[in-house]
Short mmCIF file of C-alpha atoms in Angstrom, two decimals:
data_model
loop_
_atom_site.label_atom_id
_atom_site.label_comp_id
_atom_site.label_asym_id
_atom_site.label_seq_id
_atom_site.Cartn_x
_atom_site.Cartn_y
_atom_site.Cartn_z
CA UNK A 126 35.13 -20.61 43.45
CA UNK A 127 35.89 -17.92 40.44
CA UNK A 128 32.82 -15.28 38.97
CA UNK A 129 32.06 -16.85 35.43
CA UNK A 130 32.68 -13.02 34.34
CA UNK A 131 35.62 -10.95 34.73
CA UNK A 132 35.85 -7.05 35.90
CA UNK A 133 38.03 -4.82 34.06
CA UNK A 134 38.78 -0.57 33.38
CA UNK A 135 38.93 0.67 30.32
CA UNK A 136 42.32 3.03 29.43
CA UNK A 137 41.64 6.45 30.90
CA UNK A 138 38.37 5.67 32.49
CA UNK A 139 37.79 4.60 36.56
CA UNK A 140 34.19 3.27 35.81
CA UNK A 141 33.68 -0.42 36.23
CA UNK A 142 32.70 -2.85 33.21
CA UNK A 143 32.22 -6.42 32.99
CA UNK A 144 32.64 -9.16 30.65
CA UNK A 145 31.80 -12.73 30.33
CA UNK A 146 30.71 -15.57 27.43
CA UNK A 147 27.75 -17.47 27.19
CA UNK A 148 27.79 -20.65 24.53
CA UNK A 149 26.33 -19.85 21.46
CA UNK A 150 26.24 -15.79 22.47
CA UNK A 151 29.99 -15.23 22.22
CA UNK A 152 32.11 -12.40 24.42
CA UNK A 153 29.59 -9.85 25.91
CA UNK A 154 30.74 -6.74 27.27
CA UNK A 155 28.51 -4.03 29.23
CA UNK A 156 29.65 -0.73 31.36
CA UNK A 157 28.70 -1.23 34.95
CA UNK A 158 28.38 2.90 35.26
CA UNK A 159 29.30 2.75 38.78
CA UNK A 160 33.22 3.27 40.12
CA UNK A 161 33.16 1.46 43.09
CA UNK A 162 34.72 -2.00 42.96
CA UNK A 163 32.36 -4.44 45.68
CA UNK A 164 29.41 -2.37 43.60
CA UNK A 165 30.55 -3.01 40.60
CA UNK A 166 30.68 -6.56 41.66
CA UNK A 167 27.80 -7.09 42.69
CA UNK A 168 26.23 -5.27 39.36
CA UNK A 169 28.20 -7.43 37.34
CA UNK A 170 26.84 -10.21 38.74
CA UNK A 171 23.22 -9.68 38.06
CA UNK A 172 24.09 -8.86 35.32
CA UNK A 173 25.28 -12.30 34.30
CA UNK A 174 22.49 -14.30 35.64
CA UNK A 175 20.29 -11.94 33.97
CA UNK A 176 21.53 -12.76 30.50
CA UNK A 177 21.91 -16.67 31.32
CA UNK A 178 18.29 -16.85 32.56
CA UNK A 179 16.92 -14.99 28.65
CA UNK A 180 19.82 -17.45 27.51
CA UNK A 181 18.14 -20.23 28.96
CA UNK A 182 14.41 -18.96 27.47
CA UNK A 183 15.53 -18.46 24.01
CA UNK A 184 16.08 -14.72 24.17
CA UNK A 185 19.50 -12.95 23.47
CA UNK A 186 21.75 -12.31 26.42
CA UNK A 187 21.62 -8.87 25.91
CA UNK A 188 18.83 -6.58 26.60
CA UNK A 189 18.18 -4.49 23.41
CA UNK A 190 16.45 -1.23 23.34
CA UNK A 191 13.69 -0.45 21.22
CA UNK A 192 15.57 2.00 19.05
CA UNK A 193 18.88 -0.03 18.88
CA UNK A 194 16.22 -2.69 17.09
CA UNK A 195 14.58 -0.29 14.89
CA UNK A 196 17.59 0.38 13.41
CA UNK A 197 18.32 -3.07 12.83
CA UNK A 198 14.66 -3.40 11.46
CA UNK A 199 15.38 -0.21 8.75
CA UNK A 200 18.68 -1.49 7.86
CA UNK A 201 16.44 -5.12 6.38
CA UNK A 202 13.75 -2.78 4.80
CA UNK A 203 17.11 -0.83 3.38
CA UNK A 204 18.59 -4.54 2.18
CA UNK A 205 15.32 -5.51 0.47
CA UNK A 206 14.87 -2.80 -1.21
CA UNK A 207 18.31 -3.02 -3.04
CA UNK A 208 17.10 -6.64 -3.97
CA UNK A 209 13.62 -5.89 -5.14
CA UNK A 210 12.13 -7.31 -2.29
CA UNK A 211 10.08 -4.38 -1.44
CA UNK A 212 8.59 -1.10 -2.86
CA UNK A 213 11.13 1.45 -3.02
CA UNK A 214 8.57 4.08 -1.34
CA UNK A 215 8.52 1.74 1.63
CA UNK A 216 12.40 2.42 1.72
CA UNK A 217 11.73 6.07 1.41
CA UNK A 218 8.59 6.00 3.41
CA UNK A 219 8.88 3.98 6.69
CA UNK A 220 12.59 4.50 8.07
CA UNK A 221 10.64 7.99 8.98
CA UNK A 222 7.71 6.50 10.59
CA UNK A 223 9.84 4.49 12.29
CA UNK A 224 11.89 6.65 13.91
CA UNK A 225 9.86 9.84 14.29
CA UNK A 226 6.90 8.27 15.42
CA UNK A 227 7.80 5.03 17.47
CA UNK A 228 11.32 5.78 17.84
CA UNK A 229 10.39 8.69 19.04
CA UNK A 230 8.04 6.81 21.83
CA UNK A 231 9.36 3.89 22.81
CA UNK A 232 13.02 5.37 22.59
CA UNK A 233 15.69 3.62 24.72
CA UNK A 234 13.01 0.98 26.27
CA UNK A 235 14.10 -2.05 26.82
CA UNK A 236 12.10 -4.37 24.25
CA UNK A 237 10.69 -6.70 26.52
CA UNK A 238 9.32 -4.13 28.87
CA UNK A 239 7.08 -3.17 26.38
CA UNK A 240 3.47 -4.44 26.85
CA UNK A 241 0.08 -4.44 25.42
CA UNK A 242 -0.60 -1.51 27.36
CA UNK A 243 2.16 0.75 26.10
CA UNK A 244 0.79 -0.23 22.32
CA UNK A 245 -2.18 0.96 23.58
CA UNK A 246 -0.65 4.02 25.21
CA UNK A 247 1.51 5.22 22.06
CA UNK A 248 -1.68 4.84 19.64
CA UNK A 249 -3.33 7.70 21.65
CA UNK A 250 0.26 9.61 21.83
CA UNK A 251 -0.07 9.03 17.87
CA UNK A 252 -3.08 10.55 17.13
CA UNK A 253 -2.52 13.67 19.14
CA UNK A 254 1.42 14.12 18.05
CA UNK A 255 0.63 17.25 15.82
CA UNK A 256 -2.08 18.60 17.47
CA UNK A 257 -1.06 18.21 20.91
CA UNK A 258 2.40 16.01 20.89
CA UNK A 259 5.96 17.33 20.20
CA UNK A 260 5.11 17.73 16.47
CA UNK A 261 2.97 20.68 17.60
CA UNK A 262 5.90 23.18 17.65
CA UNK A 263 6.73 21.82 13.90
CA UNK A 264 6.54 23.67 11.26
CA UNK A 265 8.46 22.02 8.36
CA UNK A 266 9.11 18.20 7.48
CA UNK A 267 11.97 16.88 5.50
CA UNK A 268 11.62 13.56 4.02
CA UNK A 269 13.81 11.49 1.63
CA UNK A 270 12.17 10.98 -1.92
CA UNK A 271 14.17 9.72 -4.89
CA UNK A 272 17.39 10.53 -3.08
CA UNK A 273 16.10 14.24 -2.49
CA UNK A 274 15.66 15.63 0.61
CA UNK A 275 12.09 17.54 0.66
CA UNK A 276 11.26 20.06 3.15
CA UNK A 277 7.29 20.64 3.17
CA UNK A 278 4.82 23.05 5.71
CA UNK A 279 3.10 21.45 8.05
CA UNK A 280 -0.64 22.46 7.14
CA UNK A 281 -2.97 19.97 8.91
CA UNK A 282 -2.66 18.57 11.95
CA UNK A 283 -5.64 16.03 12.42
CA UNK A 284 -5.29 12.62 13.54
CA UNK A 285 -3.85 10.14 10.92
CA UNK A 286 -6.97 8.84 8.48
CA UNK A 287 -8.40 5.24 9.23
CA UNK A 288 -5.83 4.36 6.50
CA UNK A 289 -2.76 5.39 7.93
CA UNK A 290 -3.43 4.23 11.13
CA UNK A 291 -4.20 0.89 9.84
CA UNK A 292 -0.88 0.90 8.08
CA UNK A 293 1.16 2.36 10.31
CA UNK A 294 -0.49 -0.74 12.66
CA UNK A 295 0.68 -3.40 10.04
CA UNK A 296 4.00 -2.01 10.01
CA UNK A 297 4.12 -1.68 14.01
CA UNK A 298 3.40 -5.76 14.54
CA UNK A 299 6.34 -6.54 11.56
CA UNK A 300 8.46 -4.78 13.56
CA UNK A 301 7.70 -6.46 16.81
CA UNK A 302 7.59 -9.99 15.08
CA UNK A 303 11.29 -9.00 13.62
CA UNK A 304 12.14 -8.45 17.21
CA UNK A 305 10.87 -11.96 17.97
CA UNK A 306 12.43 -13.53 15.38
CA UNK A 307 15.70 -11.93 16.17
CA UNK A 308 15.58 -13.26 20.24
CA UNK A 309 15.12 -9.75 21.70
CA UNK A 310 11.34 -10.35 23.40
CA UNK A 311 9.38 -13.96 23.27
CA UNK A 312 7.05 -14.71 20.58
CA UNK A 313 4.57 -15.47 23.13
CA UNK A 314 5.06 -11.77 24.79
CA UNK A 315 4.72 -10.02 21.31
CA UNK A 316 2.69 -6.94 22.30
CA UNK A 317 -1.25 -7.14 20.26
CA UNK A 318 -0.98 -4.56 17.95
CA UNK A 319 -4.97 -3.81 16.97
CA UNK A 320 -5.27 -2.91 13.26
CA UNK A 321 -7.92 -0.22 13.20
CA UNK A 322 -10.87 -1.61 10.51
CA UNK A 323 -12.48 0.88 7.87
CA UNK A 324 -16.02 1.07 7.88
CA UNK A 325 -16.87 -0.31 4.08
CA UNK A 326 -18.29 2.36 2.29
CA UNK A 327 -19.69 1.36 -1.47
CA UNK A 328 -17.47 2.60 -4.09
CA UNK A 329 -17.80 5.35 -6.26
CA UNK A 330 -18.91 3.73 -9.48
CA UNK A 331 -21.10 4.42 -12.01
CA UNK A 332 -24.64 3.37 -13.21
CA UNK A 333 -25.32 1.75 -16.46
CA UNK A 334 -27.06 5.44 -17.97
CA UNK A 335 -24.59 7.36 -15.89
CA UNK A 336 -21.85 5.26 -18.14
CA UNK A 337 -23.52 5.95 -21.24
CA UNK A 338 -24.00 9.64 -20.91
CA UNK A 339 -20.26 9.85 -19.95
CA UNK A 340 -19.05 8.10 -23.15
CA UNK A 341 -21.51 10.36 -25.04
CA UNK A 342 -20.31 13.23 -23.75
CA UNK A 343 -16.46 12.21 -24.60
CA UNK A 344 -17.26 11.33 -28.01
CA UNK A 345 -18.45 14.58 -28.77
CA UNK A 346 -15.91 16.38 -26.96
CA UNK A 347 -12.93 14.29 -29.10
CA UNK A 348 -14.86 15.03 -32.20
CA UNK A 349 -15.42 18.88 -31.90
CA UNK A 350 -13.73 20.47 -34.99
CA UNK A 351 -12.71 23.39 -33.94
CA UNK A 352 -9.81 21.31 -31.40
CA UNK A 353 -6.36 21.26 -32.44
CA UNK A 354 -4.93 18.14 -33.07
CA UNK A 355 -2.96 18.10 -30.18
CA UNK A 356 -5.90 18.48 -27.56
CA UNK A 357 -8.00 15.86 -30.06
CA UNK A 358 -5.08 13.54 -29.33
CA UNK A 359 -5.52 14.18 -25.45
CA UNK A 360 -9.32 13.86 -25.62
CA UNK A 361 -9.08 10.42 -27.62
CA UNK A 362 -6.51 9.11 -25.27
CA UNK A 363 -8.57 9.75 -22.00
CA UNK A 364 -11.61 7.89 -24.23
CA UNK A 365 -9.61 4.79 -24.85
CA UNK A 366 -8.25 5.26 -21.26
CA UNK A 367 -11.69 4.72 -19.84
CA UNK A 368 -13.57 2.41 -22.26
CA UNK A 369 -10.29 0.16 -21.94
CA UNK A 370 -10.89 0.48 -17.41
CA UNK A 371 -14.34 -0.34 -18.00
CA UNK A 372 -14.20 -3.38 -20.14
CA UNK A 373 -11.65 -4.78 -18.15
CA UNK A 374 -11.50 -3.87 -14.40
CA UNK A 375 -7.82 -2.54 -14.53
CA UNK A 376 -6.80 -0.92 -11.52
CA UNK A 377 -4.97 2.72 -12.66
CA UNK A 378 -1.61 1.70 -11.54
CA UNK A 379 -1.84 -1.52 -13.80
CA UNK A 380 -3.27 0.65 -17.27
CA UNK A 381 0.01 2.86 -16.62
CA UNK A 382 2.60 -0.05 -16.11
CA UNK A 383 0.95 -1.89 -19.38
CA UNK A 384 3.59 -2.04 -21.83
CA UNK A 385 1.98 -3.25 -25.40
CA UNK A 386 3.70 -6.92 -25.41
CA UNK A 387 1.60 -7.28 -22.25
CA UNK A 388 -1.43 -7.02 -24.46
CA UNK A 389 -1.19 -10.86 -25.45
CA UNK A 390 -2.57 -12.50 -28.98
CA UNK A 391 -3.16 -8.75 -30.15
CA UNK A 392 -0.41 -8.38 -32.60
CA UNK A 393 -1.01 -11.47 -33.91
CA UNK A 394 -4.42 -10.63 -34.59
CA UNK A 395 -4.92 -7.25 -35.63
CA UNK A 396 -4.57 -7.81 -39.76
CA UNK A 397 -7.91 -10.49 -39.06
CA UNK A 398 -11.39 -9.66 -38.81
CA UNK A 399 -12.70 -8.56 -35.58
CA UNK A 400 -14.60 -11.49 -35.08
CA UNK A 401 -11.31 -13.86 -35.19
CA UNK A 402 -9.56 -11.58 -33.18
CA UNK A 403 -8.95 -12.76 -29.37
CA UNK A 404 -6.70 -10.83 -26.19
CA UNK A 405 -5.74 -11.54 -22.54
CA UNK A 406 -3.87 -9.03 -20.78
CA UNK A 407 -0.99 -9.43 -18.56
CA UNK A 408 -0.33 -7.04 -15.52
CA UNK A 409 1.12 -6.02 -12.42
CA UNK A 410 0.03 -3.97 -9.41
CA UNK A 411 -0.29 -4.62 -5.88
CA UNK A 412 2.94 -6.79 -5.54
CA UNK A 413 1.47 -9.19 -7.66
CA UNK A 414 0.64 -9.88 -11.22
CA UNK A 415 -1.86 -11.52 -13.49
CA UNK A 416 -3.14 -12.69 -16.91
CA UNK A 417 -6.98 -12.23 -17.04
CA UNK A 418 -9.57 -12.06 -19.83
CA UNK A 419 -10.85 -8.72 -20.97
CA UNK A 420 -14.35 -8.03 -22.68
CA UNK A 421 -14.31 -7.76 -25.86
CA UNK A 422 -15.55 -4.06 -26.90
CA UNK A 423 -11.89 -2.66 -25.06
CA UNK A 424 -10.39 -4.71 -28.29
CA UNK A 425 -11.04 -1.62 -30.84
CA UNK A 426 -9.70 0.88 -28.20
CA UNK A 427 -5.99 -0.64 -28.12
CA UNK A 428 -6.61 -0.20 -32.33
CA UNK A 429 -6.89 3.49 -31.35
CA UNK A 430 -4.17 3.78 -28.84
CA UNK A 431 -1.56 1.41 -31.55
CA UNK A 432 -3.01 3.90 -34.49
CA UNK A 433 -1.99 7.06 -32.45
CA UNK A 434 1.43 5.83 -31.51
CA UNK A 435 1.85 5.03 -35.12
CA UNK A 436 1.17 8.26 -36.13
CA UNK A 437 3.21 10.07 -33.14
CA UNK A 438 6.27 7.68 -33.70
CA UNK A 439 6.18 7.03 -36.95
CA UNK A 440 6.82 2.92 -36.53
CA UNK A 441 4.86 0.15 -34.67
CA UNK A 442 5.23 0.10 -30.85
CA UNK A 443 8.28 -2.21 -29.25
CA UNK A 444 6.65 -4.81 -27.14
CA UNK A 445 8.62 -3.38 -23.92
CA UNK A 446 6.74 0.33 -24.66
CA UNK A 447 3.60 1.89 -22.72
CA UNK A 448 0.70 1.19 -23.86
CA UNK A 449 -0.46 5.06 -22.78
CA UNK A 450 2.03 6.88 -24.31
CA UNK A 451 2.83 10.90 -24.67
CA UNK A 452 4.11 12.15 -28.48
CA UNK A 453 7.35 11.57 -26.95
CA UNK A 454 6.51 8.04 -26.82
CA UNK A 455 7.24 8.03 -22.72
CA UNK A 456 4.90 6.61 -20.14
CA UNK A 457 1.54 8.17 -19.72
CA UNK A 458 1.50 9.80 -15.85
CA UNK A 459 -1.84 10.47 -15.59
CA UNK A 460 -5.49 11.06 -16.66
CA UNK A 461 -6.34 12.36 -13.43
CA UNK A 462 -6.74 16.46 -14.51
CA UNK A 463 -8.22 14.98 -17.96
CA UNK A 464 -10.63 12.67 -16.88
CA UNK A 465 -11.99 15.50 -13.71
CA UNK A 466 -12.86 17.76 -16.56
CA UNK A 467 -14.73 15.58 -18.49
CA UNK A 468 -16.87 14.48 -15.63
CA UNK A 469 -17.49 17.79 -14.66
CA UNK A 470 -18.87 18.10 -18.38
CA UNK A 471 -21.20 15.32 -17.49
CA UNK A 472 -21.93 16.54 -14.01
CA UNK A 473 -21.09 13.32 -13.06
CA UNK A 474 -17.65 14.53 -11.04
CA UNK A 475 -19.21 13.13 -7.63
CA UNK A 476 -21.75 10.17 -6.89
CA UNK A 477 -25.01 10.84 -5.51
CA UNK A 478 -23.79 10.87 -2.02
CA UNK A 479 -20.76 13.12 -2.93
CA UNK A 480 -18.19 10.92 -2.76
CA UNK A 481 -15.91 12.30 -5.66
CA UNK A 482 -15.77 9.47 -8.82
CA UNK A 483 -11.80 8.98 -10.01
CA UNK A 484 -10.34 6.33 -12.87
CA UNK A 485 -10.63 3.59 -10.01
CA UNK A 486 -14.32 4.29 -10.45
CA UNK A 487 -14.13 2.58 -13.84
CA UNK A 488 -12.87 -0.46 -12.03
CA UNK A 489 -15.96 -0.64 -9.90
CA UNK A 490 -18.24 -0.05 -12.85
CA UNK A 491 -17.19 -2.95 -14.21
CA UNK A 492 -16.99 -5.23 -11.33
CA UNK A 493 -20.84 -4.17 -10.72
CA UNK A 494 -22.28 -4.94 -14.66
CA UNK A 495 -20.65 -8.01 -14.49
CA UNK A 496 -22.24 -9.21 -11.02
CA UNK A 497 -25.61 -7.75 -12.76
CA UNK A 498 -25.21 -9.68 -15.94
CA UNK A 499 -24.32 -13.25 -13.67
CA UNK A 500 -20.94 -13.77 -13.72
CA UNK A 501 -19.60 -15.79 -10.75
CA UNK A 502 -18.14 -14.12 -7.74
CA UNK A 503 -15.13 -16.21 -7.39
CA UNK A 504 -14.73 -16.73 -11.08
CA UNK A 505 -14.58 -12.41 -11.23
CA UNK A 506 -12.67 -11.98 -8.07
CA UNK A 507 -9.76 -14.15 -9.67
CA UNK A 508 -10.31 -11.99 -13.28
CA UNK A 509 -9.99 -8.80 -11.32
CA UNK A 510 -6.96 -9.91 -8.98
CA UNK A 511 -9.43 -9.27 -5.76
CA UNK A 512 -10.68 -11.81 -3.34
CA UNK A 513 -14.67 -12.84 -3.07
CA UNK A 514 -14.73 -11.59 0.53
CA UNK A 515 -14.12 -7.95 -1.32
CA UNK A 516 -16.59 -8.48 -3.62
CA UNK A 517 -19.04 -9.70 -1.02
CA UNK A 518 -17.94 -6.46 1.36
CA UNK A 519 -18.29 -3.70 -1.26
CA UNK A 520 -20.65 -4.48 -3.89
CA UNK A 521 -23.77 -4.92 -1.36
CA UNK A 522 -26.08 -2.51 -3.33
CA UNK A 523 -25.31 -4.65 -6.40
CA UNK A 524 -25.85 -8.12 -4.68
CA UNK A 525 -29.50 -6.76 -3.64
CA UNK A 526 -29.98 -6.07 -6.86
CA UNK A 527 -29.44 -9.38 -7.80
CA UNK A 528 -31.56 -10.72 -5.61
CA UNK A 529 -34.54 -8.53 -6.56
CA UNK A 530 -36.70 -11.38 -8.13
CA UNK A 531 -36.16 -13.51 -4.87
CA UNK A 532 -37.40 -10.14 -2.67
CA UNK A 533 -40.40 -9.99 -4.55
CA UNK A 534 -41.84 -13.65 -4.04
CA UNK A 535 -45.53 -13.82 -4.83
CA UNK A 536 -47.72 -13.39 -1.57
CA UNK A 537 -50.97 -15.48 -0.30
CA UNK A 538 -53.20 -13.17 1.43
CA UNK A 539 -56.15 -13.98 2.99
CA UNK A 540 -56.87 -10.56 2.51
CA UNK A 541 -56.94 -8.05 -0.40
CA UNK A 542 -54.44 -5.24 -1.63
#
């Protein structure tokens, strides 16, 4: 009876190969590495039943390594990118994590001899790589970032933050369920991938007199008369910056991408008296966007923001155009180098246990006076583009607050106080 494969040499070479075809897996061809023909024969063979029996279990025929796979795995991040499917930093970002860090691991292991173990063996390999792995000898790292190539030192080399790890984790497991997906390893054998869980730490925020002696203190910074009119402009940007975050709960990244047609019913409205005047406010940030309802005192500061455009640009602002704008009329970078000054004015540059406050802080200010003044949980989480669980997780301190009247229940004691 005939081999269901056939041995052949390629031109110019004595080694062995084989090559056979499986329905539904087409021609497969694979070096047998050995120049001996009954060897070669009987390689070849195992070789076949091999790839029938993953045939049989819904795997691919063919054994693939673990960097052959990552490579397939960049080239789809690459593809969605180009469509808009994903972050361009996440193009930029993880083809290097891939391949320096678990490229650089797993290598040419085949990708269903990977187990939970090995996860559990690279994490530690991870965590050590500059300090005691091969990026210990490294001095310099080049990266890819808006088509330029960067070269930068190599100044700390302490394990990867909670954060990192935790991401690079995520993007482990999609890798591994690609690999599924694509018939290289069983779903059932996917290898656990453990995504490392920050402690929650309460976030920097600010208390209701804290707030108060910040907005003071900005006021009568913007006002001073000896300032030019170009650092008055600054000063009453940063203010409309922050009373805008804190009546509304914008994260920073969606106050910079908020163009002014995204500012919805407000030029309609602003000829009519204040009290007829009404805005929601469309944005995007996180991969995902949302129309919400703002309170009303950050009304006046988009008056302030519209009047300085005005007067830098000499026309009303296109619909499609920043909100926070330079004199130039481009997109407003950021407040960060602003805003640090004017806290250090304040003192008020770190919270009380030193965790530094930044424009997020804003976000949390607001989150916190409106659990204090009642508003629902899940009626705020869906305003603020959060879940309740995240609400629940860091805003303890204000929850106990809350509750203070049902802490302090009237006692019957049989004895006196």
């Amino acid at each position: 009876m005939p081999e269901p494969f056939q041995l052949f040499q390629r031109t110019g070479s004595s080694k062995w190969w084989v090559r056979f075809s499986i329905r539904g897996q087409g021609q497969i061809r694979k070096s047998l590495d050995t120049t001996d023909e009954a060897e070669a024969n009987q390689r070849a063979r195992k070789v076949y039943y091999e790839a029938l029996y993953r045939t049989e279990n819904g795997l691919n025929a063919t054994v693939k390594t673990f960097g052959d796979m990552a490579e397939e795995f960049i080239a789809k991040i690459e593809r969605e990118v180009e469509r808009g499917e994903r972050k361009k930093e996440q193009g930029e970002k993880f083809p290097g994590i891939i391949r320096r860090y678990m490229v650089g691991y797993f290598g040419d292991r085949a990708m269903d001899s990977i187990t939970d173990r090995d996860i559990d063996a690279y994490v530690e390999w991870r965590k050590d790589y500059w300090s005691k792995g091969p990026g210990r000898d490294v001095a310099f790292i080049t990266y890819e970032r808006a088509g330029r190539q960067i070269r930068r030192p190599i100044t700390k080399r302490d394990p990867p933050t909670l954060s990192r790890q935790r991401n690079e984790a995520v993007l482990l497991r999609t890798l591994l369920r690609f690999a599924a997906k694509q018939g290289y390893i069983k779903q059932a054998a996917i290898p656990e991938v453990e995504v490392v869980k920050a402690p929650d730490v309460p976030r920097p925020s600010f208390s209701a007199d804290e707030f108060g002696r910040l907005v003071e203190t900005s006021m009568a910074r913007m006002s001073d008369p000896k300032l030019n009119e170009h650092v008055r402009r600054d000063r009453a940007i940063l203010h409309a910056y922050m009373m805008i975050a804190a009546f509304t709960g914008c994260r920073p990244t969606e106050l910079k991408g908020m163009n002014w047609g995204d500012v919805l019913g407000y030029r309609e409205g602003r000829n009519k008296p204040l009290r007829d005047r009404d805005i929601r406010l469309r944005v995007r940030g996180k991969g995902k966007a949302r129309t919400f309802v703002p309170q009303e005192a950050a009304l006046l500061w988009f008056d302030t923001l519209w009047m300085l455009w005005v007067r830098a640009m000499k026309r009303d602002p296109l619909d499609a155009e920043p909100v926070f704008a330079t004199t130039a009329g481009n997109r407003l970078d950021s407040v960060k180098k602003s805003l640090a000054e004017l806290l250090k004015a304040c003192n008020l540059l770190t919270d009380h246990r030193g965790v530094r406050r930044t424009s997020y802080s804003f976000r949390h200010f607001y989150i916190s006076q409106q659990l204090i003044a009642g508003v629902d949980i899940f009626i705020l989480a869906r305003n603020t583009g959060t879940s309740s669980d995240m609400i629940h997780r860091f805003y303890a301190d204000v929850k106990l607050e809350l509750m203070k009247d049902h802490l302090r229940p009237e006692w019957k004691l049989l004895v006196t106080v």
